[in-house]
Amino acid sequence: MGIEKMFSKRFINLIRHYKGTASNINSSNAKINCKSFSSAANIEIPERNLGQPTPFAHKHLMAHDDITPGISRSEFKQRRNALMTSISRSASGSESKHHIVVVLSSEKKFMTDEIPYPFRQSTNFLYLSGFQEPDSALVLESLPGKVLQHHKSVLFVPDRDPDRELWDGPRAGTEGAKRFLCVDETYSINEFSKALENYSRLDDVTIWYDVFKNVHPNLHDKVISGLINPSRRKGNSISILEHSMHSLRVLKSDAEIRLLRESASIAARSFVKVMKASYPGIREAELYAKIDFECRVAGAEFLAYPPVVAGGNRANILHYINNNQVVNDNELVLMDAGCEYHGYASDVTRTWPVNGRYTTPQGELYELVLRIQKNCIHMCREGATLDQAYHQMLTWIGEGLQHLGIISDKLNHMELYKVAKCYCPHHLGHYLGMDTHDTTKVSRSNQLQPGMVVTIEPGIYIPEHDSSAPERYRGIGIRIEDDVLITDSKAEVLSDECPKEIAEIEAIVNQS
């Protein structure tokens, strides 16, 4: 028998076997054909691959009661309870006693034809459910006669499909999702439209949904046409969910802090290895590849965002991600990169001399930025705000630039403030968590609280065409960024394994 025929026969037999053992899995009410479940400690884990890490399939990553690595099923339940409690407070005084919360997953996006981009789940959906498949929806419904936080959780998921699983990998299906994720009910996503129609018939109900955030166009259209518009016509209330979600997510649990700490540690240690690999004439693309490689080898799934790897004057392009030039002798390289570790991001920036020695002008500007960054980190205490630290940063930048003779020393305070904004056009920092720019609906004028994680990233950028600056400083761009946890007593720098003192950086680069 030729190899082609032999392969074809085996392939056909494999498909027949698969379909024979899974003939009923396309039904939303069908049982998964799985004989055994782990039930230690009253936790049932399907003993098959569900298409996402589980304690059965990924013992090296997960504890027995984890839904996602490092986050237990009890924490996911607490998150849903906390959201419903928050909704209860937000709706105090409202006549509505019935509340429906709808949260959608991300959709799978395609690069071309049937070639998908790597899938990344919607963070609000992942935060509440732990489910990592696309084309899904979570509904939280208040219970009649009971006050919130009591509610019913309903998850709509893709059906199991032998043909698609052959190409895309296993799916949890309704039964696998219910057993593993500990939601109250699971249904096929094909029943979502009918469920929305049923919810739309309710009177005196408040619908909580992010009508302006379209994370899944197809499902979003169904929610708008099948639930939001009919509910509006009946006079029911429609409330935006994202503000409540972000208010919860901005305060990190102990488990989340452990994951963020490890994410920052991986990024910091990887930066050191990239610095050691630097040399004059290195391509930015090689530095990009190095940080990506080192983060993945250390346990991160992927980089948290396209990194900035900017040599020389390109550091003055704040979102430079082309990373296709050469870093020449006597130039600085500014790298802004972070990784995602089991759903939690890091965000670190360092600026170092590719040849291992800062020039005098480079060193002067670097020391100024470093001093400002340390002072701003010191300001990150409970009760302070990121906006307060930002305004103080601009004052310090202006005074520092005056001291170096880069700007006039005749400016009044408002003029100094304006000029400083020209040399540092971005904010001091942002919240950090499941997203790199996390919980954006939480104002940076809110007081910092223990459990928040923020970035602190002052910078000074002097483009080479800036004829108003002394020539020796032109073409230099410097930013220093760390991830900072707010605690009861101090600001803890999570990324402190990455050195930032001039002597330390020069010693590292010169080890190459």
Tab-separated table of C-alpha atoms in Angstrom, residues 77-486:
chain	number	residue	atom	x	y	z
A	77	LYS	CA	-17.247	32.904	42.189
A	78	GLN	CA	-16.223	35.748	44.500
A	79	ARG	CA	-15.637	38.004	41.490
A	80	ARG	CA	-19.138	37.378	40.158
A	81	ASN	CA	-20.605	37.928	43.623
A	82	ALA	CA	-18.637	41.149	44.015
A	83	LEU	CA	-19.890	42.426	40.661
A	84	MET	CA	-23.513	41.756	41.577
A	85	THR	CA	-22.999	43.442	44.947
A	86	SER	CA	-21.475	46.454	43.179
A	87	ILE	CA	-24.451	46.557	40.819
A	88	SER	CA	-26.787	46.482	43.807
A	89	ARG	CA	-25.073	49.574	45.230
A	90	SER	CA	-25.120	51.342	41.873
A	91	ALA	CA	-28.827	50.624	41.475
A	92	SER	CA	-29.821	51.686	44.989
A	93	GLY	CA	-32.953	53.774	44.780
A	94	SER	CA	-33.928	52.213	41.457
A	95	GLU	CA	-37.336	50.579	41.125
A	96	SER	CA	-35.781	47.624	39.288
A	97	LYS	CA	-35.484	44.490	41.381
A	98	HIS	CA	-34.392	42.319	38.476
A	99	HIS	CA	-30.923	42.656	36.945
A	100	ILE	CA	-29.413	41.016	33.867
A	101	VAL	CA	-25.664	41.283	33.186
A	102	VAL	CA	-24.345	40.313	29.740
A	103	VAL	CA	-20.622	39.925	29.019
A	104	LEU	CA	-19.273	38.722	25.674
A	105	SER	CA	-16.094	36.889	24.773
A	106	SER	CA	-13.741	38.028	22.048
A	107	GLU	CA	-14.114	36.710	18.529
A	108	LYS	CA	-11.437	34.841	16.640
A	109	LYS	CA	-9.713	37.205	14.214
A	110	PHE	CA	-8.135	36.102	10.965
A	111	MET	CA	-4.930	37.265	9.336
A	112	THR	CA	-5.972	35.953	5.941
A	113	ASP	CA	-8.360	33.297	4.660
A	114	GLU	CA	-8.390	30.623	7.407
A	115	ILE	CA	-5.166	31.702	9.098
A	116	PRO	CA	-6.083	33.074	12.565
A	117	TYR	CA	-4.228	35.540	14.721
A	118	PRO	CA	-3.320	34.187	18.170
A	119	PHE	CA	-6.508	34.385	20.207
A	120	ARG	CA	-6.705	36.649	23.246
A	121	GLN	CA	-9.823	36.551	25.381
A	122	SER	CA	-11.796	39.655	26.339
A	123	THR	CA	-10.470	40.515	29.783
A	124	ASN	CA	-13.838	41.330	31.396
A	125	PHE	CA	-15.226	37.998	30.190
A	126	LEU	CA	-12.100	36.119	31.311
A	127	TYR	CA	-12.112	37.877	34.689
A	128	LEU	CA	-15.651	36.674	35.452
A	129	SER	CA	-15.684	33.229	33.862
A	130	GLY	CA	-12.167	31.899	33.314
A	131	PHE	CA	-13.383	30.536	29.968
A	132	GLN	CA	-10.863	30.912	27.157
A	133	GLU	CA	-12.816	30.023	24.019
A	134	PRO	CA	-14.133	32.566	21.518
A	135	ASP	CA	-17.780	32.963	20.467
A	136	SER	CA	-19.152	32.708	24.015
A	137	ALA	CA	-21.316	34.767	26.352
A	138	LEU	CA	-21.860	35.014	30.097
A	139	VAL	CA	-25.180	36.096	31.617
A	140	LEU	CA	-25.598	36.842	35.319
A	141	GLU	CA	-29.235	37.076	36.416
A	142	SER	CA	-30.571	38.165	39.792
A	143	LEU	CA	-32.799	35.649	41.563
A	144	PRO	CA	-36.481	36.481	42.278
A	145	GLY	CA	-37.096	37.103	45.951
A	146	LYS	CA	-33.398	37.279	46.808
A	147	VAL	CA	-31.164	40.309	47.152
A	148	LEU	CA	-27.929	40.676	45.228
A	149	GLN	CA	-25.213	39.175	45.471
A	150	HIS	CA	-27.408	36.089	44.948
A	151	HIS	CA	-27.682	35.345	41.241
A	152	LYS	CA	-27.625	32.669	38.572
A	153	SER	CA	-24.649	32.384	36.217
A	154	VAL	CA	-25.335	31.125	32.691
A	155	LEU	CA	-22.607	30.478	30.134
A	156	PHE	CA	-23.241	30.079	26.409
A	157	VAL	CA	-20.423	28.216	24.653
A	158	PRO	CA	-19.609	26.744	21.230
A	159	ASP	CA	-20.855	23.209	20.672
A	160	ARG	CA	-18.387	20.413	20.365
A	161	ASP	CA	-17.723	19.682	16.698
A	162	PRO	CA	-15.421	16.863	15.569
A	163	ASP	CA	-14.677	18.495	12.222
A	164	ARG	CA	-13.708	21.870	13.715
A	165	GLU	CA	-11.848	20.296	16.631
A	166	LEU	CA	-9.731	18.383	14.122
A	167	TRP	CA	-8.488	21.715	12.777
A	168	ASP	CA	-8.694	24.040	15.784
A	169	GLY	CA	-8.286	21.751	18.789
A	170	PRO	CA	-10.611	20.506	21.544
A	171	ARG	CA	-13.603	22.408	22.873
A	172	ALA	CA	-15.107	22.222	26.326
A	173	GLY	CA	-18.703	22.007	25.132
A	174	THR	CA	-21.623	22.629	27.438
A	175	GLU	CA	-20.950	19.782	29.835
A	176	GLY	CA	-17.193	20.317	30.084
A	177	ALA	CA	-17.666	24.045	30.686
A	178	LYS	CA	-20.276	23.476	33.387
A	179	ARG	CA	-18.253	20.903	35.302
A	180	PHE	CA	-14.955	22.736	35.091
A	181	LEU	CA	-16.014	26.366	35.447
A	182	CYS	CA	-18.647	25.876	38.151
A	183	VAL	CA	-21.276	28.110	36.585
A	184	ASP	CA	-24.909	27.292	37.276
A	185	GLU	CA	-26.015	26.524	33.723
A	186	THR	CA	-24.413	26.126	30.303
A	187	TYR	CA	-26.056	26.188	26.883
A	188	SER	CA	-25.009	26.142	23.273
A	189	ILE	CA	-24.160	29.551	21.863
A	190	ASN	CA	-26.764	28.699	19.198
A	191	GLU	CA	-29.402	29.210	21.903
A	192	PHE	CA	-28.150	32.672	22.835
A	193	SER	CA	-30.566	34.560	20.580
A	194	LYS	CA	-33.544	32.702	22.038
A	195	ALA	CA	-32.333	33.431	25.572
A	196	LEU	CA	-31.999	37.140	24.738
A	197	GLU	CA	-35.554	37.119	23.425
A	198	ASN	CA	-36.759	35.595	26.698
A	199	TYR	CA	-34.877	38.175	28.762
A	200	SER	CA	-36.347	40.984	26.632
A	201	ARG	CA	-39.865	39.983	27.709
A	202	LEU	CA	-39.126	40.789	31.355
A	203	ASP	CA	-40.644	43.880	32.964
A	204	ASP	CA	-39.004	46.201	35.495
A	205	VAL	CA	-35.524	44.913	34.704
A	206	THR	CA	-32.162	46.661	34.422
A	207	ILE	CA	-29.858	45.404	31.673
A	208	TRP	CA	-26.129	45.820	32.313
A	209	TYR	CA	-24.176	45.721	29.069
A	210	ASP	CA	-21.392	47.705	27.421
A	211	VAL	CA	-23.341	48.956	24.438
A	212	PHE	CA	-20.401	51.063	23.199
A	213	LYS	CA	-17.776	48.307	23.465
A	214	ASN	CA	-18.066	45.910	20.549
A	215	VAL	CA	-15.725	43.036	21.433
A	216	HIS	CA	-17.608	40.505	19.287
A	217	PRO	CA	-19.473	42.136	16.367
A	218	ASN	CA	-21.815	39.222	15.608
A	219	LEU	CA	-22.852	38.562	19.215
A	220	HIS	CA	-22.949	42.306	19.936
A	221	ASP	CA	-25.493	42.810	17.139
A	222	LYS	CA	-27.609	40.036	18.624
A	223	VAL	CA	-27.532	41.649	22.070
A	224	ILE	CA	-28.476	45.056	20.678
A	225	SER	CA	-31.301	43.821	18.436
A	226	GLY	CA	-32.537	41.007	20.657
A	227	LEU	CA	-32.269	42.558	24.125
A	228	ILE	CA	-31.200	46.199	24.312
A	229	ASN	CA	-33.591	47.719	21.771
A	230	PRO	CA	-36.678	45.750	22.917
A	231	SER	CA	-35.884	46.544	26.559
A	232	ARG	CA	-35.577	50.242	25.778
A	233	ARG	CA	-38.924	50.218	23.998
A	234	LYS	CA	-40.489	48.717	27.126
A	235	GLY	CA	-38.986	51.442	29.284
A	236	ASN	CA	-36.493	49.188	31.056
A	237	SER	CA	-33.172	50.637	32.184
A	238	ILE	CA	-29.926	50.058	30.293
A	239	SER	CA	-26.724	50.584	32.304
A	240	ILE	CA	-23.088	50.522	31.240
A	241	LEU	CA	-21.228	47.661	32.896
A	242	GLU	CA	-17.612	48.626	32.298
A	243	HIS	CA	-17.336	51.197	35.083
A	244	SER	CA	-18.387	48.621	37.688
A	245	MET	CA	-16.063	46.027	36.157
A	246	HIS	CA	-13.050	48.319	36.206
A	247	SER	CA	-13.726	49.437	39.765
A	248	LEU	CA	-13.481	45.773	40.789
A	249	ARG	CA	-10.512	44.882	38.609
A	250	VAL	CA	-8.342	47.815	39.686
A	251	LEU	CA	-7.953	46.289	43.182
A	252	LYS	CA	-5.955	43.099	42.862
A	253	SER	CA	-6.393	39.984	44.980
A	254	ASP	CA	-3.448	38.202	46.579
A	255	ALA	CA	-3.529	35.636	43.770
A	256	GLU	CA	-3.481	38.362	41.112
A	257	ILE	CA	-0.584	40.105	42.845
A	258	ARG	CA	1.406	36.863	42.784
A	259	LEU	CA	0.853	36.591	39.033
A	260	LEU	CA	1.709	40.258	38.435
A	261	ARG	CA	4.831	39.913	40.563
A	262	GLU	CA	5.989	36.935	38.496
A	263	SER	CA	5.140	38.680	35.223
A	264	ALA	CA	7.247	41.686	36.254
A	265	SER	CA	10.064	39.430	37.441
A	266	ILE	CA	10.157	37.558	34.123
A	267	ALA	CA	10.268	40.824	32.179
A	268	ALA	CA	12.948	42.317	34.438
A	269	ARG	CA	15.232	39.281	34.219
A	270	SER	CA	14.723	39.129	30.463
A	271	PHE	CA	15.747	42.791	30.109
A	272	VAL	CA	19.066	42.011	31.787
A	273	LYS	CA	19.751	39.262	29.227
A	274	VAL	CA	18.886	41.610	26.376
A	275	MET	CA	21.276	44.236	27.746
A	276	LYS	CA	24.033	41.610	27.912
A	277	ALA	CA	23.407	40.745	24.258
A	278	SER	CA	23.735	44.357	23.070
A	279	TYR	CA	26.595	45.623	20.920
A	280	PRO	CA	27.158	48.478	18.447
A	281	GLY	CA	25.596	47.691	15.100
A	282	ILE	CA	22.972	45.293	16.497
A	283	ARG	CA	19.616	45.329	14.736
A	284	GLU	CA	16.556	46.433	16.670
A	285	ALA	CA	14.837	43.305	15.360
A	286	GLU	CA	17.423	41.134	17.101
A	287	LEU	CA	16.775	42.867	20.422
A	288	TYR	CA	13.036	42.389	19.842
A	289	ALA	CA	13.582	38.679	19.199
A	290	LYS	CA	15.756	38.380	22.284
A	291	ILE	CA	13.212	39.883	24.700
A	292	ASP	CA	10.446	37.751	23.189
A	293	PHE	CA	12.550	34.593	23.473
A	294	GLU	CA	13.712	35.211	27.042
A	295	CYS	CA	10.198	35.992	28.312
A	296	ARG	CA	8.764	32.842	26.750
A	297	VAL	CA	11.603	30.642	28.004
A	298	ALA	CA	10.993	31.979	31.517
A	299	GLY	CA	7.317	30.954	31.413
A	300	ALA	CA	5.383	33.834	29.847
A	301	GLU	CA	2.895	32.965	27.113
A	302	PHE	CA	3.789	35.932	24.917
A	303	LEU	CA	4.695	39.619	24.998
A	304	ALA	CA	1.975	41.828	26.449
A	305	TYR	CA	2.140	44.307	23.551
A	306	PRO	CA	4.312	45.089	20.511
A	307	PRO	CA	7.535	46.301	22.128
A	308	VAL	CA	9.320	49.561	21.427
A	309	VAL	CA	12.944	48.868	20.501
A	310	ALA	CA	14.223	52.286	19.478
A	311	GLY	CA	17.837	53.173	18.803
A	312	GLY	CA	19.124	56.738	18.836
A	313	ASN	CA	16.730	59.465	17.738
A	314	ARG	CA	13.951	56.921	17.142
A	315	ALA	CA	13.452	56.860	20.924
A	316	ASN	CA	11.705	60.207	20.452
A	317	ILE	CA	8.894	58.444	18.569
A	318	LEU	CA	6.839	57.353	21.555
A	319	HIS	CA	5.097	54.417	19.880
A	320	TYR	CA	7.937	53.361	17.582
A	321	ILE	CA	7.359	49.660	16.871
A	322	ASN	CA	8.892	49.238	13.412
A	323	ASN	CA	12.042	47.901	15.104
A	324	ASN	CA	13.824	47.565	11.751
A	325	GLN	CA	16.875	49.807	12.112
A	326	VAL	CA	20.442	49.399	13.336
A	327	VAL	CA	21.628	50.783	16.690
A	328	ASN	CA	24.962	52.489	16.079
A	329	ASP	CA	27.931	53.053	18.346
A	330	ASN	CA	27.374	55.801	20.955
A	331	GLU	CA	23.583	55.523	20.599
A	332	LEU	CA	21.129	54.641	23.326
A	333	VAL	CA	18.499	51.954	22.875
A	334	LEU	CA	15.127	52.529	24.528
A	335	MET	CA	13.206	49.298	25.044
A	336	ASP	CA	9.612	49.337	26.321
A	337	ALA	CA	8.419	45.746	26.702
A	338	GLY	CA	6.481	43.432	28.964
A	339	CYS	CA	5.073	39.948	28.962
A	340	GLU	CA	1.770	38.289	29.719
A	341	TYR	CA	1.928	35.587	32.370
A	342	HIS	CA	-1.270	33.551	32.769
A	343	GLY	CA	-3.374	36.563	31.879
A	344	TYR	CA	-1.436	39.280	33.749
A	345	ALA	CA	0.798	41.869	32.120
A	346	SER	CA	4.075	43.563	32.936
A	347	ASP	CA	5.309	46.836	31.428
A	348	VAL	CA	8.955	47.855	31.806
A	349	THR	CA	11.188	50.401	30.065
A	350	ARG	CA	14.949	50.794	30.216
A	351	THR	CA	17.307	52.987	28.208
A	352	TRP	CA	20.914	51.863	27.874
A	353	PRO	CA	24.017	52.611	25.789
A	354	VAL	CA	24.486	49.949	23.159
A	355	ASN	CA	28.275	50.157	23.555
A	356	GLY	CA	28.202	49.984	27.357
A	357	ARG	CA	29.084	53.618	28.130
A	358	TYR	CA	26.778	56.634	28.488
A	359	THR	CA	28.183	59.805	26.951
A	360	THR	CA	28.248	62.825	29.258
A	361	PRO	CA	25.040	64.386	27.803
A	362	GLN	CA	23.305	60.997	27.825
A	363	GLY	CA	24.318	60.430	31.425
A	364	GLU	CA	23.141	63.881	32.515
A	365	LEU	CA	19.668	63.393	31.043
A	366	TYR	CA	19.496	59.814	32.303
A	367	GLU	CA	20.332	60.799	35.879
A	368	LEU	CA	17.662	63.503	35.731
A	369	VAL	CA	14.979	61.041	34.579
A	370	LEU	CA	16.103	58.444	37.131
A	371	ARG	CA	15.966	60.923	40.013
A	372	ILE	CA	12.476	62.038	38.981
A	373	GLN	CA	11.294	58.432	38.644
A	374	LYS	CA	12.522	57.522	42.131
A	375	ASN	CA	10.808	60.580	43.614
A	376	CYS	CA	7.553	59.760	41.808
A	377	ILE	CA	7.638	56.167	43.065
A	378	HIS	CA	8.097	57.542	46.572
A	379	MET	CA	4.899	59.578	46.050
A	380	CYS	CA	2.876	56.417	45.311
A	381	ARG	CA	1.337	56.027	48.728
A	382	GLU	CA	-2.194	55.327	49.826
A	383	GLY	CA	-4.288	58.462	49.365
A	384	ALA	CA	-2.085	60.017	46.676
A	385	THR	CA	-3.098	60.023	43.015
A	386	LEU	CA	-1.325	59.391	39.725
A	387	ASP	CA	-2.417	62.839	38.562
A	388	GLN	CA	-0.751	64.494	41.561
A	389	ALA	CA	2.491	62.654	40.864
A	390	TYR	CA	2.211	63.553	37.163
A	391	HIS	CA	1.926	67.276	37.840
A	392	GLN	CA	4.885	67.089	40.208
A	393	MET	CA	6.857	65.179	37.547
A	394	LEU	CA	6.365	68.013	35.056
A	395	THR	CA	7.627	70.549	37.591
A	396	TRP	CA	10.729	68.454	38.266
A	397	ILE	CA	11.362	67.945	34.545
A	398	GLY	CA	11.124	71.666	33.898
A	399	GLU	CA	13.466	72.535	36.761
A	400	GLY	CA	15.920	69.821	35.674
A	401	LEU	CA	15.971	71.065	32.086
A	402	GLN	CA	16.613	74.581	33.342
A	403	HIS	CA	19.514	73.329	35.454
A	404	LEU	CA	21.076	71.670	32.387
A	405	GLY	CA	20.613	74.823	30.306
A	406	ILE	CA	18.232	73.146	27.877
A	407	ILE	CA	15.422	75.651	28.486
A	408	SER	CA	15.361	79.227	29.738
A	409	ASP	CA	15.588	79.899	33.470
A	410	LYS	CA	13.362	82.999	33.038
A	411	LEU	CA	10.090	81.085	32.718
A	412	ASN	CA	7.270	81.453	35.254
A	413	HIS	CA	5.634	78.362	36.708
A	414	MET	CA	2.925	77.997	34.054
A	415	GLU	CA	5.396	78.562	31.221
A	416	LEU	CA	7.749	76.008	32.769
A	417	TYR	CA	4.900	73.514	33.058
A	418	LYS	CA	3.981	73.957	29.381
A	419	VAL	CA	7.542	73.525	28.154
A	420	ALA	CA	7.986	70.417	30.308
A	421	LYS	CA	4.922	68.888	28.628
A	422	CYS	CA	6.612	69.383	25.266
A	423	TYR	CA	9.614	67.356	26.457
A	424	CYS	CA	7.428	64.706	28.132
A	425	PRO	CA	4.110	64.560	26.262
A	426	HIS	CA	2.745	61.464	28.037
A	427	HIS	CA	1.334	60.869	31.508
A	428	LEU	CA	3.453	59.583	34.364
A	429	GLY	CA	1.776	56.173	34.412
A	430	HIS	CA	-1.321	54.015	34.214
A	431	TYR	CA	-3.003	51.120	35.976
A	432	LEU	CA	-1.642	47.656	35.220
A	433	GLY	CA	-3.307	44.242	35.419
A	434	MET	CA	-4.905	41.880	32.947
A	435	ASP	CA	-4.422	44.584	30.312
A	436	THR	CA	-1.285	46.650	29.920
A	437	HIS	CA	-3.347	49.831	30.059
A	438	ASP	CA	-5.717	48.358	32.604
A	439	THR	CA	-9.059	49.587	33.948
A	440	THR	CA	-9.095	52.740	31.845
A	441	LYS	CA	-12.473	53.802	33.241
A	442	VAL	CA	-10.844	54.386	36.630
A	443	SER	CA	-9.659	57.986	36.752
A	444	ARG	CA	-6.021	58.723	37.482
A	445	SER	CA	-7.336	61.362	39.880
A	446	ASN	CA	-8.708	58.589	42.127
A	447	GLN	CA	-6.780	57.991	45.317
A	448	LEU	CA	-4.339	55.092	45.226
A	449	GLN	CA	-5.277	52.142	47.425
A	450	PRO	CA	-3.459	49.011	48.596
A	451	GLY	CA	-3.847	46.345	45.933
A	452	MET	CA	-3.529	48.699	42.978
A	453	VAL	CA	-0.647	48.202	40.548
A	454	VAL	CA	0.555	51.150	38.457
A	455	THR	CA	3.409	52.000	36.135
A	456	ILE	CA	5.726	54.932	36.821
A	457	GLU	CA	7.439	56.051	33.616
A	458	PRO	CA	8.804	59.582	33.334
A	459	GLY	CA	10.701	60.443	30.188
A	460	ILE	CA	12.545	63.244	28.427
A	461	TYR	CA	12.598	63.385	24.627
A	462	ILE	CA	14.731	65.822	22.657
A	463	PRO	CA	14.388	65.223	18.891
A	464	GLU	CA	17.449	65.821	16.725
A	465	HIS	CA	15.606	68.620	14.885
A	466	ASP	CA	14.993	70.585	18.122
A	467	SER	CA	17.151	73.621	17.362
A	468	SER	CA	16.156	75.279	20.642
A	469	ALA	CA	18.063	72.662	22.663
A	470	PRO	CA	21.866	72.604	22.945
A	471	GLU	CA	23.272	70.433	20.181
A	472	ARG	CA	24.878	67.899	22.516
A	473	TYR	CA	21.446	66.842	23.826
A	474	ARG	CA	19.661	66.558	20.487
A	475	GLY	CA	18.533	63.118	19.366
A	476	ILE	CA	18.397	61.701	22.901
A	477	GLY	CA	15.225	60.066	24.198
A	478	ILE	CA	15.100	58.473	27.657
A	479	ARG	CA	12.341	56.736	29.585
A	480	ILE	CA	12.559	54.616	32.729
A	481	GLU	CA	9.508	52.575	33.716
A	482	ASP	CA	8.736	50.212	36.573
A	483	ASP	CA	5.675	48.324	37.783
A	484	VAL	CA	4.659	49.431	41.278
A	485	LEU	CA	2.347	47.757	43.799
A	486	ILE	CA	0.604	49.995	46.320
